[in-house]
Short mmCIF file of C-alpha atoms in Angstrom, two decimals:
data_model
loop_
_atom_site.label_atom_id
_atom_site.label_comp_id
_atom_site.label_asym_id
_atom_site.label_seq_id
_atom_site.Cartn_x
_atom_site.Cartn_y
_atom_site.Cartn_z
CA VAL X 1 0.00 0.00 0.00
CA ALA X 2 2.84 2.40 0.83
CA ILE X 3 4.57 1.64 -2.48
CA LYS X 4 1.32 2.29 -4.33
CA ALA X 5 0.93 5.60 -2.46
CA VAL X 6 4.45 6.67 -3.46
CA ARG X 7 3.80 5.80 -7.09
CA SER X 8 0.43 7.55 -7.25
CA GLU X 9 1.77 10.65 -5.49
CA SER X 10 4.76 10.91 -7.84
CA GLN X 11 2.56 10.34 -10.90
CA ALA X 12 0.19 13.07 -9.75
CA ILE X 13 3.15 15.43 -9.33
CA ALA X 14 4.15 14.62 -12.92
CA THR X 15 0.55 15.30 -14.02
CA ILE X 16 0.60 18.73 -12.41
CA ILE X 17 3.94 19.51 -14.07
CA GLU X 18 2.63 18.38 -17.47
CA LEU X 19 -0.58 20.39 -17.09
CA SER X 20 1.37 23.44 -15.98
CA ASP X 21 3.67 23.19 -18.98
CA SER X 22 0.91 22.52 -21.52
CA VAL X 23 -1.86 24.91 -20.41
CA SER X 24 -0.76 28.43 -21.23
CA ALA X 25 -3.37 30.03 -18.95
CA ILE X 26 -1.59 28.75 -15.82
CA ASN X 27 2.04 29.30 -16.82
CA GLY X 28 2.21 32.47 -14.72
CA HIS X 29 1.43 30.57 -11.52
CA HIS X 30 4.79 28.73 -11.57
CA LEU X 31 2.94 25.55 -10.64
CA SER X 32 5.59 23.39 -12.27
CA ASN X 33 8.26 24.92 -10.02
CA TYR X 34 6.18 24.34 -6.89
CA ALA X 35 5.60 20.71 -7.85
CA LYS X 36 9.30 20.13 -8.57
CA GLU X 37 10.32 21.80 -5.29
CA TYR X 38 7.87 19.60 -3.40
CA ALA X 39 9.15 16.41 -5.07
CA GLN X 40 12.75 17.47 -4.42
CA SER X 41 11.93 18.18 -0.78
CA VAL X 42 10.32 14.75 -0.38
CA VAL X 43 13.52 13.09 -1.62
CA THR X 44 16.16 15.24 0.05
CA ASP X 45 14.52 16.30 3.30
CA GLU X 46 11.48 14.22 4.21
CA TRP X 47 12.68 10.77 3.15
CA PRO X 48 15.76 10.82 5.43
CA LYS X 49 13.62 12.07 8.32
CA LEU X 50 11.08 9.30 7.72
CA SER X 51 13.88 6.75 7.54
CA HIS X 52 15.81 7.78 10.61
CA HIS X 53 13.44 9.71 12.88
CA SER X 54 10.00 8.46 11.78
CA GLU X 55 8.69 11.99 11.44
CA ALA X 56 7.54 14.25 8.65
CA SER X 57 9.59 17.21 7.51
CA SER X 58 8.36 20.71 8.27
CA LEU X 59 10.09 22.01 5.12
CA THR X 60 8.30 19.45 2.96
CA LYS X 61 5.03 20.34 4.66
CA LYS X 62 5.61 23.98 3.74
CA ARG X 63 6.42 22.98 0.15
CA PHE X 64 3.21 20.93 0.09
CA GLU X 65 1.18 23.90 1.34
CA ASP X 66 2.79 26.15 -1.28
CA LEU X 67 1.88 23.61 -3.97
CA ARG X 68 -1.68 23.43 -2.67
CA HIS X 69 -2.05 27.19 -2.67
CA ALA X 70 -0.60 27.53 -6.19
CA THR X 71 -2.74 24.65 -7.49
CA TYR X 72 -5.97 26.15 -6.22
CA GLN X 73 -5.04 29.60 -7.54
CA ALA X 74 -4.30 28.10 -10.95
CA ALA X 75 -7.54 26.09 -10.90
CA ASP X 76 -9.51 29.21 -9.98
CA SER X 77 -7.98 31.08 -12.90
CA LEU X 78 -9.22 28.36 -15.27
CA ASN X 79 -12.88 28.97 -14.28
CA GLY X 80 -13.86 25.34 -13.69
CA ASN X 81 -12.95 23.91 -17.10
CA ALA X 82 -11.57 20.40 -17.66
CA GLU X 83 -7.97 21.44 -16.96
CA ALA X 84 -9.03 22.91 -13.60
CA LYS X 85 -10.73 19.66 -12.66
CA ALA X 86 -7.65 17.70 -13.75
CA LEU X 87 -5.44 19.95 -11.58
CA ILE X 88 -7.67 19.51 -8.55
CA ASN X 89 -7.85 15.73 -9.07
CA ALA X 90 -4.06 15.53 -9.39
CA PHE X 91 -3.61 17.53 -6.22
CA GLN X 92 -6.12 15.34 -4.35
CA THR X 93 -4.10 12.31 -5.46
CA ILE X 94 -0.94 13.96 -4.11
CA ASN X 95 -2.73 14.72 -0.86
CA ASP X 96 -4.03 11.15 -0.49
CA GLY X 97 -0.65 9.67 -1.38
CA ARG X 98 1.12 11.92 1.12
CA LYS X 99 -1.30 11.01 3.90
CA THR X 100 -0.90 7.30 3.17
CA ARG X 101 2.89 7.56 2.90
CA LEU X 102 3.13 9.41 6.20
CA GLY X 103 0.66 7.00 7.80
CA PHE X 104 3.06 4.13 7.20
CA VAL X 105 5.86 5.73 9.19
CA SER X 106 5.12 3.52 12.17
CA PHE X 107 4.46 0.06 10.85
CA ASP X 108 3.69 -2.16 13.80
CA VAL X 109 2.66 -5.77 14.17
CA HIS X 110 0.58 -6.34 17.28
CA PRO X 111 2.15 -8.81 19.78
CA ILE X 112 -0.91 -11.07 19.60
CA ARG X 113 -0.21 -11.57 15.89
CA TRP X 114 3.38 -12.55 16.69
CA TYR X 115 2.13 -15.08 19.26
CA ALA X 116 -0.37 -16.47 16.77
CA MET X 117 2.35 -16.89 14.12
CA ILE X 118 4.69 -18.62 16.55
CA ILE X 119 1.93 -20.96 17.72
CA LEU X 120 1.05 -21.72 14.10
CA ALA X 121 4.71 -22.42 13.34
CA ILE X 122 4.95 -24.82 16.27
CA LEU X 123 1.75 -26.59 15.20
CA VAL X 124 3.07 -26.97 11.65
CA GLN X 125 6.29 -28.47 12.98
CA LEU X 126 4.45 -30.86 15.31
CA SER X 127 1.97 -32.03 12.69
CA THR X 128 4.76 -32.58 10.17
CA ALA X 129 6.77 -34.55 12.73
CA LEU X 130 3.77 -36.67 13.75
CA VAL X 131 2.94 -37.58 10.16
CA HIS X 132 6.51 -38.72 9.44
CA VAL X 133 7.40 -40.21 12.83
CA THR X 134 7.76 -43.76 11.44
CA LYS X 135 10.13 -42.71 8.63
CA PRO X 136 13.25 -41.01 10.04
CA LYS X 137 14.70 -39.88 6.68
CA ALA X 138 11.36 -38.44 5.53
CA LEU X 139 10.97 -36.82 8.97
CA VAL X 140 14.23 -34.88 8.59
CA VAL X 141 13.36 -33.69 5.08
CA ALA X 142 9.75 -32.77 5.94
CA VAL X 143 10.68 -30.88 9.11
CA SER X 144 13.44 -29.04 7.24
CA VAL X 145 11.05 -27.98 4.47
CA SER X 146 8.33 -26.94 6.91
CA THR X 147 10.87 -24.94 8.93
CA VAL X 148 11.86 -22.98 5.84
CA ILE X 149 8.19 -22.46 4.94
CA VAL X 150 7.46 -21.11 8.41
CA LEU X 151 10.55 -18.90 8.63
CA VAL X 152 10.04 -17.07 5.31
CA PRO X 153 6.90 -15.09 6.30
CA ILE X 154 8.15 -14.53 9.85
CA CYS X 155 11.46 -13.12 8.60
CA THR X 156 9.71 -11.01 5.95
CA ILE X 157 7.56 -9.38 8.62
CA ALA X 158 10.56 -8.95 10.91
CA PHE X 159 12.58 -7.20 8.15
CA THR X 160 9.83 -4.61 7.66
CA LEU X 161 8.93 -4.24 11.32
CA SER X 162 10.77 -1.02 12.10
CA SER X 163 9.68 1.13 9.16
CA PRO X 164 8.85 0.59 5.50
CA TYR X 165 11.42 3.28 4.65
CA VAL X 166 14.48 1.45 6.02
CA GLY X 167 15.76 -2.08 6.12
CA ALA X 168 16.29 -4.96 3.75
CA ILE X 169 12.80 -4.61 2.33
CA SER X 170 12.16 -0.89 1.97
CA ILE X 171 10.23 1.51 -0.21
CA SER X 172 12.28 3.41 -2.76
CA ASN X 173 12.06 7.15 -3.33
CA SER X 174 13.05 6.76 -6.98
CA PRO X 175 9.57 7.59 -8.39
CA TYR X 176 10.03 11.16 -7.10
CA LEU X 177 13.36 11.52 -8.87
CA ALA X 178 11.67 11.33 -12.28
#
């Protein structure tokens, strides 16, 4: 979900830049510059803060507010035509993507879920061992395979436990670089 939010937010930024560059009536609002500054701020300022401090950047928030203000001014100047609606929709997508991206700063797995996974892993091991108890060679192979099967999802969750912005399995900020 966080990866999808990053992609949709960056695509909406690109949409605003394209609209700003192609619609001559809004060229004077410098909307393209505001969008680029916001994207640059997400990459250079907010992403490191999300990764290391799990907090949003005040500079990026200001850039976001500047983009919002410029977008609504540009949309107002277009008098409600199709381009104005496209600008507002693109900004709403940026807003939704930003909220989702910031919402995933603290990714937590409830302890009860950890207990349930561990109990399930133990039950898988026991049932595998009981089925193959009469065949020692098959027992070793089956328990080894079931151990790997149980460890893969547990390790995947453990790698992403701290934050989706750091670690072995992390979200990339590369969509904003485009």
